[in-house]
Coordinates of C-alpha atoms in Angstrom, one line a residue:
X56 CA -55.8 98.2 -0.3
X57 CA -57.2 100.4 -3.1
X58 CA -54.1 102.9 -2.5
X59 CA -51.7 100.1 -2.5
X60 CA -53.1 98.8 -5.9
X61 CA -52.5 102.2 -7.6
X62 CA -49.5 103.2 -5.6
X63 CA -47.1 100.0 -5.9
X64 CA -43.4 100.4 -5.5
X65 CA -42.9 98.7 -9.0
X66 CA -43.4 101.2 -11.7
X67 CA -44.4 98.0 -13.8
X68 CA -47.2 97.0 -11.5
X69 CA -48.5 100.7 -11.3
X70 CA -49.0 100.5 -15.1
X71 CA -50.7 97.2 -14.7
X72 CA -53.2 98.7 -12.0
X73 CA -54.1 101.4 -14.7
X74 CA -54.5 98.9 -17.4
X75 CA -56.6 96.4 -15.3
X76 CA -58.8 99.3 -14.1
X77 CA -59.4 100.4 -17.9
X78 CA -60.1 96.8 -18.9
X79 CA -62.7 96.4 -16.0
X80 CA -64.2 99.8 -16.8
X81 CA -64.5 98.9 -20.6
X82 CA -66.1 95.6 -19.7
X83 CA -68.6 97.3 -17.2
X84 CA -69.6 99.7 -20.0
X85 CA -70.3 96.5 -22.1
X86 CA -72.4 94.9 -19.2
X87 CA -74.5 98.0 -18.9
X88 CA -75.3 98.0 -22.8
X89 CA -75.5 94.3 -23.2
X90 CA -76.0 92.6 -19.7
X91 CA -77.5 89.3 -21.1
X92 CA -74.9 88.5 -23.4
X93 CA -72.8 85.6 -21.7
X94 CA -69.6 86.6 -23.6
X95 CA -70.1 90.2 -22.1
X96 CA -70.5 88.7 -18.4
X97 CA -67.8 86.2 -18.7
X98 CA -65.3 88.9 -19.9
X99 CA -66.2 91.1 -16.9
X100 CA -65.7 87.9 -14.7
X101 CA -62.3 86.9 -16.1
X102 CA -61.1 90.3 -15.5
X103 CA -62.3 90.9 -11.9
X104 CA -61.0 87.4 -11.1
X105 CA -57.6 88.4 -12.4
X106 CA -57.7 91.6 -10.3
X107 CA -58.6 89.6 -7.3
X108 CA -55.5 87.3 -7.8
X109 CA -53.3 90.2 -8.0
X110 CA -54.7 91.9 -4.9
X111 CA -54.4 88.7 -2.9
X112 CA -51.1 87.5 -4.2
X113 CA -49.0 90.5 -5.0
X114 CA -47.0 90.3 -1.7
X115 CA -45.7 87.1 -2.7
X116 CA -44.2 88.5 -6.0
X117 CA -41.4 90.5 -4.1
X118 CA -39.1 87.8 -3.6
X119 CA -37.9 85.7 -6.5
X120 CA -35.4 84.1 -4.6
X121 CA -37.7 81.7 -2.8
X122 CA -39.1 78.5 -4.4
X123 CA -42.7 78.6 -5.5
X124 CA -45.2 77.1 -3.4
X125 CA -47.9 75.1 -5.1
X126 CA -50.4 77.9 -4.2
X127 CA -48.1 80.3 -6.1
X128 CA -47.7 78.2 -9.1
X129 CA -51.6 77.9 -9.5
X130 CA -52.3 81.6 -9.0
X131 CA -49.7 82.7 -11.3
X132 CA -50.9 80.4 -14.0
X133 CA -54.4 81.5 -13.6
X134 CA -53.4 85.2 -13.5
X135 CA -51.7 84.9 -17.0
X136 CA -54.3 82.8 -18.4
X137 CA -57.3 84.6 -17.4
X138 CA -55.9 87.8 -18.8
X139 CA -54.3 86.3 -21.8
X140 CA -57.6 84.8 -23.1
X141 CA -59.7 87.9 -22.8
X142 CA -59.0 89.3 -26.4
X143 CA -61.2 86.4 -27.6
X144 CA -64.0 87.5 -25.4
X145 CA -63.5 91.2 -25.9
X146 CA -64.1 90.7 -29.9
X147 CA -67.4 89.2 -29.4
X148 CA -68.4 91.5 -26.4
X149 CA -67.3 94.6 -28.4
X150 CA -69.6 93.9 -31.1
X151 CA -72.4 93.0 -28.8
X152 CA -71.9 96.4 -27.2
X153 CA -71.9 98.1 -30.3
X154 CA -75.1 96.5 -31.5
X155 CA -76.9 97.1 -28.2
X156 CA -75.9 100.9 -28.5
X157 CA -77.7 101.2 -31.8
X158 CA -74.8 102.1 -33.9
X159 CA -74.9 98.9 -36.3
X160 CA -76.9 100.7 -38.9
X161 CA -76.1 100.5 -42.7
X162 CA -77.9 101.8 -45.7
X163 CA -77.5 99.9 -48.8
X164 CA -76.5 101.9 -51.9
X165 CA -79.3 102.9 -54.1
X166 CA -78.3 101.0 -57.1
X167 CA -78.0 97.9 -55.2
X168 CA -81.5 98.3 -53.7
X169 CA -82.9 98.7 -57.2
X170 CA -80.8 95.8 -58.8
X171 CA -80.6 93.1 -56.3
X172 CA -77.5 91.0 -56.3
X173 CA -75.7 93.5 -58.5
X174 CA -71.9 94.1 -58.2
X175 CA -69.8 96.6 -59.9
X176 CA -67.6 95.5 -62.7
X177 CA -63.8 95.7 -62.7
X178 CA -64.2 98.8 -65.1
X179 CA -66.5 100.7 -62.6
X180 CA -64.3 100.1 -59.5
X181 CA -63.6 103.7 -58.9
X182 CA -67.2 104.6 -59.2
X183 CA -69.0 105.4 -55.9
X184 CA -72.6 104.2 -56.9
X185 CA -72.2 100.9 -55.0
X186 CA -71.0 102.4 -51.6
X187 CA -73.3 101.8 -48.6
X188 CA -73.7 104.8 -46.1
X189 CA -73.9 104.9 -42.4
X190 CA -74.4 107.7 -39.8
X191 CA -72.7 105.6 -37.1
X192 CA -70.1 103.6 -38.7
X193 CA -66.6 105.0 -39.7
X194 CA -66.0 102.9 -42.8
X195 CA -66.7 105.9 -45.1
X196 CA -63.9 108.0 -43.3
X197 CA -61.4 105.2 -43.3
X198 CA -62.2 104.5 -46.9
X199 CA -61.5 108.2 -47.7
X200 CA -58.4 107.9 -45.9
X201 CA -57.3 105.1 -47.9
X202 CA -58.3 106.7 -51.1
X203 CA -56.3 109.7 -50.0
X204 CA -53.1 107.8 -49.3
X205 CA -53.1 104.9 -51.8
X206 CA -55.8 105.9 -54.2
X207 CA -53.1 106.7 -56.9
X208 CA -52.1 102.8 -56.9
X209 CA -55.2 100.9 -56.2
X210 CA -59.1 101.5 -56.7
X211 CA -60.3 103.1 -53.5
X212 CA -56.8 102.6 -52.0
X213 CA -57.5 98.8 -51.7
X214 CA -55.1 96.2 -52.5
X215 CA -57.8 93.7 -52.6
X216 CA -59.8 95.4 -55.6
X217 CA -56.5 95.6 -57.3
X218 CA -55.7 92.0 -56.9
X219 CA -59.5 91.0 -57.9
X220 CA -58.8 92.5 -61.4
X221 CA -55.1 91.2 -61.6
X222 CA -54.3 88.6 -64.3
X223 CA -51.7 87.1 -62.0
X224 CA -53.1 87.4 -58.4
X225 CA -56.8 87.1 -59.0
X226 CA -58.7 84.6 -56.7
X227 CA -59.1 82.3 -59.4
X228 CA -55.5 82.2 -60.4
X229 CA -53.1 79.6 -59.0
X230 CA -50.7 82.4 -57.7
X231 CA -53.5 84.1 -56.0
X232 CA -54.9 81.0 -54.4
X233 CA -51.5 80.1 -53.2
X234 CA -51.0 83.7 -51.8
X235 CA -54.2 83.6 -50.4
X236 CA -53.7 80.2 -48.5
X237 CA -50.4 81.4 -47.0
X238 CA -51.9 84.8 -45.9
X239 CA -55.1 83.3 -44.7
X240 CA -53.1 80.7 -42.3
X241 CA -51.0 83.7 -41.3
X242 CA -54.2 85.7 -40.3
X243 CA -55.6 82.8 -38.2
X244 CA -52.2 82.6 -36.3
X245 CA -53.0 85.9 -34.6
X246 CA -53.7 84.7 -31.1
X247 CA -50.5 82.5 -31.2
X248 CA -47.7 84.9 -31.3
X249 CA -48.1 86.6 -28.0
X250 CA -50.2 83.9 -26.2
X251 CA -47.8 81.2 -27.5
X252 CA -44.8 83.1 -25.8
X253 CA -46.6 83.8 -22.6
X254 CA -47.6 80.0 -22.3
X255 CA -43.9 79.0 -22.8
X256 CA -42.7 81.5 -20.4
X257 CA -45.4 80.7 -17.5
X258 CA -44.9 77.1 -18.0
X259 CA -41.1 77.3 -17.9
X260 CA -41.6 79.5 -14.6
X261 CA -43.9 77.1 -12.8
X262 CA -42.5 73.7 -13.7
X263 CA -41.2 71.9 -10.6
X264 CA -37.6 72.4 -10.2
X265 CA -37.4 74.8 -13.1
X266 CA -36.1 77.8 -10.9
X267 CA -36.5 80.2 -14.1
X268 CA -36.8 83.8 -12.3
X269 CA -39.0 84.9 -15.4
X270 CA -41.9 86.2 -13.4
X271 CA -41.2 89.8 -14.0
X272 CA -40.4 89.0 -17.7
X273 CA -43.9 87.4 -18.0
X274 CA -45.6 90.4 -16.5
X275 CA -43.7 92.6 -18.8
X276 CA -45.2 90.8 -21.9
X277 CA -48.6 90.4 -20.3
X278 CA -49.4 93.9 -19.1
X279 CA -47.9 95.1 -22.7
X280 CA -50.1 92.6 -24.5
X281 CA -53.4 93.4 -22.4
X282 CA -52.7 97.2 -22.5
X283 CA -52.4 97.2 -26.5
X284 CA -55.8 95.2 -27.0
X285 CA -57.6 97.1 -24.5
X286 CA -56.7 100.2 -26.3
X287 CA -57.5 98.5 -29.4
X288 CA -61.2 97.4 -28.5
X289 CA -61.8 100.8 -26.9
X290 CA -61.0 102.5 -29.9
X291 CA -63.2 99.9 -31.9
X292 CA -66.0 100.7 -29.7
X293 CA -65.5 104.4 -30.2
X294 CA -65.0 104.4 -33.9
X295 CA -66.9 101.0 -35.0
X296 CA -66.3 99.8 -38.6
X297 CA -67.0 96.8 -40.3
X298 CA -64.0 96.4 -42.8
X299 CA -63.6 96.7 -46.4
X300 CA -64.8 92.8 -46.8
X301 CA -68.2 94.0 -45.9
X302 CA -68.4 97.8 -46.6
X303 CA -67.2 97.0 -50.4
X304 CA -69.1 93.9 -50.7
X305 CA -70.7 95.3 -53.8
X306 CA -67.3 95.8 -55.5
X307 CA -65.9 92.3 -54.4
X308 CA -67.5 89.8 -56.9
X309 CA -65.0 86.9 -56.5
X310 CA -64.6 85.3 -53.0
X311 CA -61.2 84.6 -51.8
X312 CA -60.8 80.9 -51.1
X313 CA -57.4 79.6 -51.2
X314 CA -56.5 75.9 -51.8
X315 CA -57.9 74.1 -48.8
X316 CA -57.6 75.7 -45.5
X317 CA -58.2 79.2 -46.9
X318 CA -61.8 78.3 -47.7
X319 CA -62.3 76.6 -44.3
X320 CA -60.9 79.8 -42.4
X321 CA -62.9 82.2 -44.5
X322 CA -66.0 80.4 -43.5
X323 CA -65.1 80.4 -39.8
X324 CA -64.4 84.2 -40.1
X325 CA -67.9 84.8 -41.9
X326 CA -69.4 82.8 -39.2
X327 CA -67.9 84.9 -36.4
X328 CA -68.0 88.3 -37.8
X329 CA -70.7 88.2 -40.1
X330 CA -71.1 87.8 -44.0
X331 CA -73.6 90.5 -44.6
X332 CA -72.6 94.1 -44.2
X333 CA -76.2 94.8 -43.5
X334 CA -76.2 92.3 -40.5
X335 CA -72.6 92.7 -39.0
X336 CA -71.3 91.0 -35.9
X337 CA -67.9 92.6 -35.6
X338 CA -66.7 96.3 -35.7
X339 CA -63.2 95.9 -35.0
X340 CA -61.6 97.3 -38.4
X341 CA -59.8 100.3 -36.9
X342 CA -57.1 100.1 -35.8
X343 CA -55.9 96.6 -36.8
X344 CA -55.3 94.4 -33.8
X345 CA -54.0 91.6 -35.7
X346 CA -51.2 93.7 -37.1
X347 CA -50.5 95.6 -33.9
X348 CA -50.4 92.7 -31.5
X349 CA -48.2 90.6 -33.9
X350 CA -45.6 93.2 -34.1
X351 CA -45.8 93.8 -30.5
X352 CA -45.1 90.1 -29.9
X353 CA -42.2 90.2 -32.1
X354 CA -40.7 93.2 -30.5
X355 CA -41.3 92.2 -27.1
X356 CA -39.3 89.0 -27.8
X357 CA -36.4 91.0 -29.0
X358 CA -36.6 93.1 -25.8
X359 CA -36.4 90.0 -23.6
X360 CA -33.6 88.5 -25.5
X361 CA -35.7 85.6 -27.4
X362 CA -33.8 86.3 -30.4
X363 CA -34.8 83.2 -32.5
X364 CA -38.3 83.6 -31.5
X365 CA -38.2 87.3 -32.7
X366 CA -36.8 86.3 -36.0
X367 CA -39.9 84.0 -36.6
X368 CA -42.4 86.2 -35.1
X369 CA -40.9 89.1 -37.2
X370 CA -41.7 87.2 -40.5
X371 CA -45.1 86.5 -39.2
X372 CA -45.8 90.1 -38.6
X373 CA -44.8 91.0 -42.0
X374 CA -47.0 88.4 -43.5
X375 CA -49.9 89.5 -41.2
X376 CA -49.6 93.2 -42.2
X377 CA -49.7 91.7 -46.0
X378 CA -52.6 89.5 -45.1
X379 CA -55.2 92.0 -43.6
X380 CA -54.7 94.0 -46.8
X381 CA -54.6 91.4 -49.3
X382 CA -57.6 89.3 -47.6
X383 CA -59.9 92.3 -47.4
X384 CA -60.1 92.4 -43.7
X385 CA -58.6 95.9 -42.9
X386 CA -58.1 99.2 -44.6
X387 CA -54.6 100.5 -44.9
X388 CA -55.0 103.0 -42.3
X389 CA -56.0 100.3 -39.8
X390 CA -52.5 98.8 -40.4
X391 CA -50.9 102.1 -40.4
X392 CA -52.4 103.2 -37.0
X393 CA -51.6 99.7 -35.3
X394 CA -48.4 101.2 -34.7
X395 CA -50.1 103.1 -31.9
X396 CA -51.0 99.7 -30.2
X397 CA -47.3 98.5 -30.6
X398 CA -45.9 101.6 -28.8
X399 CA -48.6 101.7 -26.0
X400 CA -47.8 98.1 -25.3
X401 CA -44.1 98.5 -25.2
X402 CA -44.4 101.4 -22.9
X403 CA -46.8 99.7 -20.5
X404 CA -44.7 96.6 -20.3
X405 CA -41.6 98.9 -19.8
X406 CA -39.9 96.9 -22.9
X407 CA -38.4 99.9 -24.6
X408 CA -34.5 100.4 -24.2
X409 CA -35.1 103.7 -22.3
X410 CA -37.3 102.3 -19.8
X411 CA -35.4 99.0 -19.4
X412 CA -32.3 101.2 -18.6
X413 CA -34.2 103.3 -16.1
X414 CA -35.4 100.1 -14.4
X415 CA -31.7 99.0 -14.1
X416 CA -30.4 102.2 -12.6
X417 CA -33.4 101.9 -10.0
X418 CA -32.1 98.6 -9.2
X419 CA -28.7 99.6 -8.7
X420 CA -29.6 102.2 -5.9
X421 CA -32.3 100.1 -4.1
X422 CA -30.9 97.6 -1.3
X423 CA -31.2 94.1 -1.9
X424 CA -32.5 93.6 1.7
X425 CA -34.8 96.4 2.2
X426 CA -35.6 97.1 6.0
X427 CA -33.5 94.2 6.8
X428 CA -36.0 91.8 5.3
X429 CA -33.2 89.5 3.8
X430 CA -35.3 89.3 0.5
X431 CA -34.4 90.5 -2.8
X432 CA -36.7 93.5 -3.8
X433 CA -38.7 92.4 -7.0
X434 CA -39.0 96.0 -8.0
X435 CA -36.4 95.5 -10.8
X436 CA -35.6 91.9 -10.1
X437 CA -34.5 90.0 -13.3
X438 CA -34.5 93.2 -15.6
X439 CA -33.4 92.0 -18.9
X440 CA -30.2 93.3 -20.5
X441 CA -29.9 94.2 -23.9
X442 CA -27.1 91.5 -24.2
X443 CA -29.2 88.7 -23.0
X444 CA -29.6 85.9 -25.4
X445 CA -32.2 83.3 -24.8
X446 CA -33.1 80.8 -27.4
X447 CA -36.8 79.6 -27.6

């Protein structure tokens, strides 16, 4: 069964086998480092459970012409949900593993130690006296990269520092508060774009009498989604960073609160990720999963022919990219390298034009009734053509 798991006839499922194995390996590493953290154990259990469903039910995925049994409906729904929700647990588990490995060490800047509560003034934003240091975190590296790329336009290459000193977009100004409100709400929509599409597709697929042959399409999105964030959290674990919001806390003297929801969401993020750079809980700055996975959801919708959803999600992805920089959550290089996550997701999900054509060509040379079974081969069943137009 192990050989069958990795040597599936379907190239999409072969990709899935590698991704699921990588997810379980990363989660197992977290279990070794932080075995008593509930979020870590639950993450491992979700991935292991999804793998068991795939092993037990894979043979039922090869014929989409037959009506779904009640058992298949339940198992497919659980498979999608169990994998789709793991990013929530990966976030906390990665932070717990970094802390358990002894790499959450930050030394306050000497000036801040001598003068508690002191912040750099707007006229001193380019000075380095208020920068902390760490031998284990990567924020200093990413900040130098930002400075090299955007230092000519913004202090330390940070849009947030520029807006703080701006007379128009400063946090206290009404335009700045309005922009903060919109972008903060956009930032909190992170989990919706991909999961919302997956939820719509799986519910449409398993609804009684629906007969939507979307199971392959669902798996294309699902595997691309989980591959991108597995890669994201693996990089987070190897190169932990706390974000400019915390690393530059002695330079940010004015909080971003928006109008109403902005403050509520800010407090929620501070509670989950930490409000003090010297007691961080989250280390997922590089690369930006928010940017990468939002763009991946949009491009996946386009690849599957969901044109209306693509147009909406594309706007969300643009706003998300602006949000992570304006709201001080990410370095510019975090957003830049999110393109790696997007590419990985599209390739694993076989959502690129080239891979879709390759699958279509394979379908044309494979018999619809292999070995006289009388059933259609799921290998390339329901591959989406570029001309398909679905409205969501």
